[in-house]
PDB file of C-alpha atoms in Angstrom:
ATOM      1  CA  UNK N 953       0.210  12.922  -5.989  1.00 55.00           C
ATOM      2  CA  UNK N 954      -1.022   9.317  -5.831  1.00 62.00           C
ATOM      3  CA  UNK N 955      -0.676   7.735  -3.206  1.00 83.00           C
ATOM      4  CA  UNK N 956       0.096   3.706  -2.859  1.00 91.00           C
ATOM      5  CA  UNK N 957       0.039   1.257  -0.253  1.00 93.00           C
ATOM      6  CA  UNK N 958       1.298  -1.433  -0.343  1.00 95.00           C
ATOM      7  CA  UNK N 959       2.418  -4.550   2.659  1.00 96.00           C
ATOM      8  CA  UNK N 960       4.922  -4.067   4.913  1.00 94.00           C
ATOM      9  CA  UNK N 961       6.964  -7.462   4.066  1.00 96.00           C
ATOM     10  CA  UNK N 962       5.851 -10.677   2.629  1.00 97.00           C
ATOM     11  CA  UNK N 963       6.955 -14.620   3.116  1.00 97.00           C
ATOM     12  CA  UNK N 964       6.828 -17.834   0.300  1.00 97.00           C
ATOM     13  CA  UNK N 965       9.189 -20.573  -0.412  1.00 97.00           C
ATOM     14  CA  UNK N 966      11.347 -21.211  -2.736  1.00 97.00           C
ATOM     15  CA  UNK N 967       9.517 -22.252  -6.323  1.00 97.00           C
ATOM     16  CA  UNK N 968       5.938 -20.307  -4.946  1.00 97.00           C
ATOM     17  CA  UNK N 969       3.869 -17.598  -7.149  1.00 97.00           C
ATOM     18  CA  UNK N 970       4.480 -14.128  -5.120  1.00 98.00           C
ATOM     19  CA  UNK N 971       1.372 -11.917  -5.465  1.00 98.00           C
ATOM     20  CA  UNK N 972       1.889  -8.054  -4.379  1.00 98.00           C
ATOM     21  CA  UNK N 973      -0.630  -5.675  -3.659  1.00 97.00           C
ATOM     22  CA  UNK N 974      -1.107  -2.547  -4.129  1.00 96.00           C
ATOM     23  CA  UNK N 975      -3.655  -0.100  -3.645  1.00 95.00           C
ATOM     24  CA  UNK N 976      -3.728   3.674  -5.049  1.00 92.00           C
ATOM     25  CA  UNK N 977      -7.439   3.758  -4.905  1.00 91.00           C
ATOM     26  CA  UNK N 978      -6.675   7.873  -6.445  1.00 88.00           C
ATOM     27  CA  UNK N 979      -4.636   7.108  -9.334  1.00 89.00           C
ATOM     28  CA  UNK N 980      -4.749   9.923 -11.786  1.00 85.00           C
ATOM     29  CA  UNK N 981      -6.022   9.436 -15.839  1.00 85.00           C
ATOM     30  CA  UNK N 982      -2.633   9.610 -16.782  1.00 81.00           C
ATOM     31  CA  UNK N 983      -0.843   7.509 -14.720  1.00 84.00           C
ATOM     32  CA  UNK N 984       1.618   4.688 -15.174  1.00 87.00           C
ATOM     33  CA  UNK N 985       2.286   2.721 -12.836  1.00 91.00           C
ATOM     34  CA  UNK N 986       5.727   0.962 -12.106  1.00 92.00           C
ATOM     35  CA  UNK N 987       7.510  -1.371  -9.674  1.00 95.00           C
ATOM     36  CA  UNK N 988      11.406  -1.423  -8.718  1.00 96.00           C
ATOM     37  CA  UNK N 989      12.759  -3.888  -6.808  1.00 97.00           C
ATOM     38  CA  UNK N 990      15.471  -3.156  -4.768  1.00 96.00           C
ATOM     39  CA  UNK N 991      18.411  -5.797  -3.190  1.00 94.00           C
ATOM     40  CA  UNK N 992      20.444  -4.575   0.135  1.00 89.00           C
ATOM     41  CA  UNK N 993      22.291  -1.467  -0.139  1.00 86.00           C
ATOM     42  CA  UNK N 994      22.076  -1.559  -4.095  1.00 91.00           C
ATOM     43  CA  UNK N 995      19.739   0.705  -5.806  1.00 93.00           C
ATOM     44  CA  UNK N 996      16.856   0.085  -6.446  1.00 95.00           C
ATOM     45  CA  UNK N 997      15.905  -1.243 -10.147  1.00 94.00           C
ATOM     46  CA  UNK N 998      13.071  -1.243 -12.567  1.00 93.00           C
ATOM     47  CA  UNK N 999      10.706  -4.278 -13.038  1.00 95.00           C
ATOM     48  CA  UNK N1000       8.258  -3.245 -14.612  1.00 94.00           C
ATOM     49  CA  UNK N1001       5.951  -0.814 -15.957  1.00 91.00           C
ATOM     50  CA  UNK N1002       2.113  -0.869 -16.905  1.00 91.00           C
ATOM     51  CA  UNK N1003      -0.920   1.684 -18.184  1.00 90.00           C
ATOM     52  CA  UNK N1004      -3.764  -0.868 -18.107  1.00 89.00           C
ATOM     53  CA  UNK N1005      -4.940  -4.365 -18.104  1.00 89.00           C
ATOM     54  CA  UNK N1006      -1.920  -7.453 -18.200  1.00 95.00           C
ATOM     55  CA  UNK N1007       1.831  -6.602 -18.753  1.00 94.00           C
ATOM     56  CA  UNK N1008       4.562  -9.383 -19.078  1.00 95.00           C
ATOM     57  CA  UNK N1009       7.974  -9.289 -18.935  1.00 94.00           C
ATOM     58  CA  UNK N1010      11.028 -11.736 -18.024  1.00 93.00           C
ATOM     59  CA  UNK N1011      10.804 -10.974 -15.027  1.00 91.00           C
ATOM     60  CA  UNK N1012       7.254 -10.243 -13.280  1.00 96.00           C
ATOM     61  CA  UNK N1013       4.089  -9.576 -14.976  1.00 97.00           C
ATOM     62  CA  UNK N1014       1.787  -6.543 -13.474  1.00 97.00           C
ATOM     63  CA  UNK N1015      -2.070  -7.658 -13.692  1.00 97.00           C
ATOM     64  CA  UNK N1016      -4.125  -4.371 -13.811  1.00 96.00           C
ATOM     65  CA  UNK N1017      -7.913  -3.995 -12.977  1.00 96.00           C
ATOM     66  CA  UNK N1018     -10.350  -2.114 -15.244  1.00 95.00           C
ATOM     67  CA  UNK N1019     -10.472   0.916 -12.239  1.00 94.00           C
ATOM     68  CA  UNK N1020      -6.699   0.870 -12.231  1.00 94.00           C
ATOM     69  CA  UNK N1021      -7.468   1.335  -8.174  1.00 94.00           C
ATOM     70  CA  UNK N1022      -4.861  -1.285  -7.496  1.00 95.00           C
ATOM     71  CA  UNK N1023      -1.939  -3.387  -9.060  1.00 96.00           C
ATOM     72  CA  UNK N1024      -0.528  -6.783  -8.579  1.00 97.00           C
ATOM     73  CA  UNK N1025       3.277  -7.244  -9.339  1.00 98.00           C
ATOM     74  CA  UNK N1026       2.969 -11.528  -9.854  1.00 98.00           C
ATOM     75  CA  UNK N1027       7.169 -13.259  -9.509  1.00 97.00           C
ATOM     76  CA  UNK N1028       6.017 -16.785 -11.116  1.00 94.00           C
ATOM     77  CA  UNK N1029       7.668 -19.465  -8.763  1.00 93.00           C
ATOM     78  CA  UNK N1030      10.705 -17.502  -6.524  1.00 97.00           C
ATOM     79  CA  UNK N1031      14.256 -18.548  -5.963  1.00 96.00           C
ATOM     80  CA  UNK N1032      16.452 -16.884  -2.704  1.00 97.00           C
ATOM     81  CA  UNK N1033      18.037 -14.039  -4.905  1.00 95.00           C
ATOM     82  CA  UNK N1034      14.071 -13.434  -5.772  1.00 96.00           C
ATOM     83  CA  UNK N1035      14.457 -11.984  -1.788  1.00 97.00           C
ATOM     84  CA  UNK N1036      14.405  -8.847  -2.310  1.00 97.00           C
ATOM     85  CA  UNK N1037      11.766  -4.912  -1.391  1.00 96.00           C
ATOM     86  CA  UNK N1038       9.448  -4.614  -4.099  1.00 97.00           C
ATOM     87  CA  UNK N1039       8.189  -0.187  -4.580  1.00 96.00           C
ATOM     88  CA  UNK N1040       5.237   0.587  -6.146  1.00 94.00           C
ATOM     89  CA  UNK N1041       5.046   4.078  -7.593  1.00 91.00           C
ATOM     90  CA  UNK N1042       1.566   5.991  -8.966  1.00 87.00           C
ATOM     91  CA  UNK N1043       2.362   8.810 -10.989  1.00 75.00           C
ATOM     92  CA  UNK N1044       4.527  11.562  -9.635  1.00 59.00           C
ATOM     93  CA  UNK N1045       5.225  15.710  -8.869  1.00 54.00           C
ATOM     94  CA  UNK N1046       6.074  17.095 -12.006  1.00 59.00           C
ATOM     95  CA  UNK N1047       8.046  20.143 -11.792  1.00 56.00           C
ATOM     96  CA  UNK N1048       8.896  21.752 -14.741  1.00 58.00           C
ATOM     97  CA  UNK N1049       7.478  18.947 -17.015  1.00 63.00           C
ATOM     98  CA  UNK N1050       9.036  15.930 -14.489  1.00 68.00           C
ATOM     99  CA  UNK N1051       8.759  13.374 -13.526  1.00 76.00           C
ATOM    100  CA  UNK N1052      10.370  12.882 -10.009  1.00 82.00           C
ATOM    101  CA  UNK N1053      10.120   8.989  -8.934  1.00 86.00           C
ATOM    102  CA  UNK N1054       8.460   9.395  -5.081  1.00 84.00           C
ATOM    103  CA  UNK N1055       9.095   5.773  -2.781  1.00 87.00           C
ATOM    104  CA  UNK N1056       7.312   4.840  -0.225  1.00 85.00           C
ATOM    105  CA  UNK N1057       8.282   1.987   2.025  1.00 87.00           C
ATOM    106  CA  UNK N1058       7.775  -0.643  -0.324  1.00 93.00           C
ATOM    107  CA  UNK N1059       6.745  -4.429   0.394  1.00 96.00           C
ATOM    108  CA  UNK N1060      10.151  -6.742   1.745  1.00 96.00           C
ATOM    109  CA  UNK N1061       9.781 -10.304   0.181  1.00 97.00           C
ATOM    110  CA  UNK N1062      11.376 -13.548   2.218  1.00 97.00           C
ATOM    111  CA  UNK N1063      12.212 -16.249   0.176  1.00 97.00           C
ATOM    112  CA  UNK N1064      13.156 -19.516   2.253  1.00 97.00           C
ATOM    113  CA  UNK N1065      14.592 -22.765   1.274  1.00 95.00           C
TER     114      UNK N1065
ATOM    115  CA  UNK S 730      25.681  -0.561 -20.449  1.00 68.00           C
ATOM    116  CA  UNK S 731      23.617   2.251 -18.901  1.00 67.00           C
ATOM    117  CA  UNK S 732      25.089   3.670 -15.964  1.00 90.00           C
ATOM    118  CA  UNK S 733      25.152   6.166 -12.872  1.00 96.00           C
ATOM    119  CA  UNK S 734      28.131   6.517 -10.640  1.00 96.00           C
ATOM    120  CA  UNK S 735      28.285   6.905  -7.284  1.00 96.00           C
ATOM    121  CA  UNK S 736      32.584   8.059  -6.074  1.00 92.00           C
ATOM    122  CA  UNK S 737      32.303   6.836  -3.419  1.00 93.00           C
ATOM    123  CA  UNK S 738      31.303   3.335  -2.464  1.00 94.00           C
ATOM    124  CA  UNK S 739      31.216   3.995   1.556  1.00 96.00           C
ATOM    125  CA  UNK S 740      32.056   7.185   3.641  1.00 97.00           C
ATOM    126  CA  UNK S 741      33.695   7.888   6.997  1.00 98.00           C
ATOM    127  CA  UNK S 742      33.472  11.178   8.125  1.00 97.00           C
ATOM    128  CA  UNK S 743      33.593  13.424  11.395  1.00 98.00           C
ATOM    129  CA  UNK S 744      30.605  15.388  12.118  1.00 98.00           C
ATOM    130  CA  UNK S 745      31.228  19.551  11.407  1.00 97.00           C
ATOM    131  CA  UNK S 746      32.732  18.747   8.666  1.00 97.00           C
ATOM    132  CA  UNK S 747      31.747  20.093   5.183  1.00 97.00           C
ATOM    133  CA  UNK S 748      31.474  16.907   2.335  1.00 97.00           C
ATOM    134  CA  UNK S 749      30.228  15.861  -1.667  1.00 97.00           C
ATOM    135  CA  UNK S 750      28.322  12.820  -2.993  1.00 98.00           C
ATOM    136  CA  UNK S 751      29.580  13.577  -6.767  1.00 97.00           C
ATOM    137  CA  UNK S 752      27.291  11.615  -8.943  1.00 97.00           C
ATOM    138  CA  UNK S 753      27.894  10.898 -13.245  1.00 97.00           C
ATOM    139  CA  UNK S 754      24.793   9.364 -15.382  1.00 96.00           C
ATOM    140  CA  UNK S 755      26.548   8.580 -19.103  1.00 95.00           C
ATOM    141  CA  UNK S 756      22.639   8.535 -20.669  1.00 91.00           C
ATOM    142  CA  UNK S 757      21.901  12.234 -21.098  1.00 91.00           C
ATOM    143  CA  UNK S 758      18.999  12.174 -19.011  1.00 90.00           C
ATOM    144  CA  UNK S 759      18.046  16.091 -18.184  1.00 89.00           C
ATOM    145  CA  UNK S 760      16.955  14.490 -14.620  1.00 91.00           C
ATOM    146  CA  UNK S 761      18.652  13.674 -11.366  1.00 94.00           C
ATOM    147  CA  UNK S 762      17.725  13.494  -8.496  1.00 96.00           C
ATOM    148  CA  UNK S 763      19.626  12.879  -4.905  1.00 98.00           C
ATOM    149  CA  UNK S 764      17.489  10.112  -1.887  1.00 97.00           C
ATOM    150  CA  UNK S 765      18.556   9.367   1.268  1.00 97.00           C
ATOM    151  CA  UNK S 766      17.349   5.973   2.654  1.00 95.00           C
ATOM    152  CA  UNK S 767      16.441   4.438   6.349  1.00 94.00           C
ATOM    153  CA  UNK S 768      16.021   1.958   7.808  1.00 88.00           C
ATOM    154  CA  UNK S 769      12.017   1.583   8.482  1.00 82.00           C
ATOM    155  CA  UNK S 770      11.491   5.257   6.051  1.00 85.00           C
ATOM    156  CA  UNK S 771      11.698   3.983   2.426  1.00 87.00           C
ATOM    157  CA  UNK S 772      13.540   6.197  -0.647  1.00 92.00           C
ATOM    158  CA  UNK S 773      13.109  10.140   0.362  1.00 94.00           C
ATOM    159  CA  UNK S 774      13.965  13.059  -1.823  1.00 94.00           C
ATOM    160  CA  UNK S 775      16.225  15.480  -0.563  1.00 97.00           C
ATOM    161  CA  UNK S 776      17.095  17.899  -3.391  1.00 97.00           C
ATOM    162  CA  UNK S 777      17.509  17.001  -7.830  1.00 94.00           C
ATOM    163  CA  UNK S 778      17.699  18.379 -10.022  1.00 94.00           C
ATOM    164  CA  UNK S 779      15.861  18.962 -13.705  1.00 89.00           C
ATOM    165  CA  UNK S 780      18.759  20.877 -15.674  1.00 89.00           C
ATOM    166  CA  UNK S 781      21.658  21.812 -15.196  1.00 92.00           C
ATOM    167  CA  UNK S 782      22.090  24.567 -13.584  1.00 89.00           C
ATOM    168  CA  UNK S 783      18.474  23.934 -11.820  1.00 91.00           C
ATOM    169  CA  UNK S 784      17.923  22.946  -8.780  1.00 93.00           C
ATOM    170  CA  UNK S 785      14.868  22.345  -6.506  1.00 93.00           C
ATOM    171  CA  UNK S 786      13.966  21.345  -2.607  1.00 95.00           C
ATOM    172  CA  UNK S 787      12.646  18.511  -2.077  1.00 93.00           C
ATOM    173  CA  UNK S 788      11.165  16.583   0.863  1.00 92.00           C
ATOM    174  CA  UNK S 789      14.353  16.516   3.386  1.00 96.00           C
ATOM    175  CA  UNK S 790      17.130  19.824   1.581  1.00 97.00           C
ATOM    176  CA  UNK S 791      17.763  21.106   5.329  1.00 96.00           C
ATOM    177  CA  UNK S 792      21.546  20.461   5.733  1.00 96.00           C
ATOM    178  CA  UNK S 793      22.366  19.141   1.871  1.00 98.00           C
ATOM    179  CA  UNK S 794      22.993  21.747  -1.118  1.00 97.00           C
ATOM    180  CA  UNK S 795      23.485  20.379  -4.436  1.00 97.00           C
ATOM    181  CA  UNK S 796      25.668  22.000  -7.826  1.00 97.00           C
ATOM    182  CA  UNK S 797      24.649  20.357 -11.125  1.00 97.00           C
ATOM    183  CA  UNK S 798      27.363  22.386 -13.840  1.00 95.00           C
ATOM    184  CA  UNK S 799      27.285  19.581 -15.830  1.00 96.00           C
ATOM    185  CA  UNK S 800      24.503  17.621 -17.504  1.00 95.00           C
ATOM    186  CA  UNK S 801      26.161  14.462 -16.879  1.00 96.00           C
ATOM    187  CA  UNK S 802      27.679  15.398 -13.278  1.00 97.00           C
ATOM    188  CA  UNK S 803      25.135  15.888  -9.690  1.00 97.00           C
ATOM    189  CA  UNK S 804      26.233  16.584  -6.596  1.00 97.00           C
ATOM    190  CA  UNK S 805      24.981  16.520  -3.587  1.00 98.00           C
ATOM    191  CA  UNK S 806      26.556  18.879  -0.415  1.00 98.00           C
ATOM    192  CA  UNK S 807      26.205  18.881   2.768  1.00 97.00           C
ATOM    193  CA  UNK S 808      27.486  21.460   4.792  1.00 94.00           C
ATOM    194  CA  UNK S 809      28.806  20.872   7.900  1.00 97.00           C
ATOM    195  CA  UNK S 810      27.942  17.397   8.419  1.00 97.00           C
ATOM    196  CA  UNK S 811      26.234  16.086  11.720  1.00 98.00           C
ATOM    197  CA  UNK S 812      25.448  12.201  13.204  1.00 97.00           C
ATOM    198  CA  UNK S 813      21.873  12.533  12.341  1.00 97.00           C
ATOM    199  CA  UNK S 814      22.577  13.107   7.886  1.00 98.00           C
ATOM    200  CA  UNK S 815      23.818   9.227   9.129  1.00 98.00           C
ATOM    201  CA  UNK S 816      22.110   7.033   6.302  1.00 97.00           C
ATOM    202  CA  UNK S 817      22.540   5.538   2.422  1.00 97.00           C
ATOM    203  CA  UNK S 818      22.426   8.033  -0.643  1.00 98.00           C
ATOM    204  CA  UNK S 819      21.341   6.890  -3.864  1.00 97.00           C
ATOM    205  CA  UNK S 820      21.911   9.334  -7.260  1.00 97.00           C
ATOM    206  CA  UNK S 821      19.230   8.606  -9.844  1.00 95.00           C
ATOM    207  CA  UNK S 822      18.619  10.348 -13.251  1.00 93.00           C
ATOM    208  CA  UNK S 823      15.693   9.533 -15.835  1.00 89.00           C
ATOM    209  CA  UNK S 824      15.127  11.008 -18.970  1.00 80.00           C
ATOM    210  CA  UNK S 825      12.555  14.022 -20.299  1.00 65.00           C
ATOM    211  CA  UNK S 826       9.045  14.070 -19.097  1.00 57.00           C
ATOM    212  CA  UNK S 827       8.090  11.051 -21.224  1.00 55.00           C
ATOM    213  CA  UNK S 828      10.783   8.960 -20.011  1.00 54.00           C
ATOM    214  CA  UNK S 829       9.637   7.578 -15.854  1.00 72.00           C
ATOM    215  CA  UNK S 830      11.948   4.541 -15.725  1.00 85.00           C
ATOM    216  CA  UNK S 831      14.685   5.422 -13.553  1.00 90.00           C
ATOM    217  CA  UNK S 832      18.421   4.023 -13.071  1.00 93.00           C
ATOM    218  CA  UNK S 833      20.575   3.939  -9.567  1.00 95.00           C
ATOM    219  CA  UNK S 834      23.006   4.675  -8.438  1.00 96.00           C
ATOM    220  CA  UNK S 835      25.137   1.947  -6.098  1.00 94.00           C
ATOM    221  CA  UNK S 836      24.776   4.096  -3.585  1.00 95.00           C
ATOM    222  CA  UNK S 837      26.730   6.043  -0.872  1.00 96.00           C
ATOM    223  CA  UNK S 838      26.927   4.466   2.536  1.00 96.00           C
ATOM    224  CA  UNK S 839      27.545   7.488   5.420  1.00 98.00           C
ATOM    225  CA  UNK S 840      28.399   7.304   7.988  1.00 98.00           C
ATOM    226  CA  UNK S 841      28.897  10.531   9.788  1.00 98.00           C
ATOM    227  CA  UNK S 842      31.035  10.012  13.596  1.00 97.00           C
TER     228      UNK S 842
END
């Protein structure tokens, strides 16, 4: 199972771009990189997933270098409502061929006015 | 809109009680999971199930059991609740082995007194 390392916390201000980097040095060839967002008192919510290069959706962008040993979640022009914990997941333990989402401690992002 | 529903948002139980936490998903997903989340510890996997009547232990199964009699329903059972089981409990589901997006319920905040 690929272990991930991400900052415990980050601070930003409204309107800024926020980049959260996750390192996963032992990522396996078949592993995808997935990011989740969690607001207080709610379950995590899928944000974005990628395998290599760049992926963009209406919420965020995900940048993955060629060696795939890290990835960066980019949130453009954050607002107060982006204050949340962000989790980076890579690969999975498998049992019976099923994917098991394995979460670390995540990055607590606080957006200030 | 896809949905994972947990039966209670808040529960208060007494030490020694048998506690049932229920989770239902409407996406016909094969895989279901129970996590607990405590401050500073992220999400920790208690049990998961990849098919009806199948169950596998996660990282912290002690003091818990599960039941999956129907595909859409996955129950977490605290055989004899203790104060150290006071936590936020989160249920999630995923599709087949190639589907890695996890859908979470809103969580149940359990307090054992």
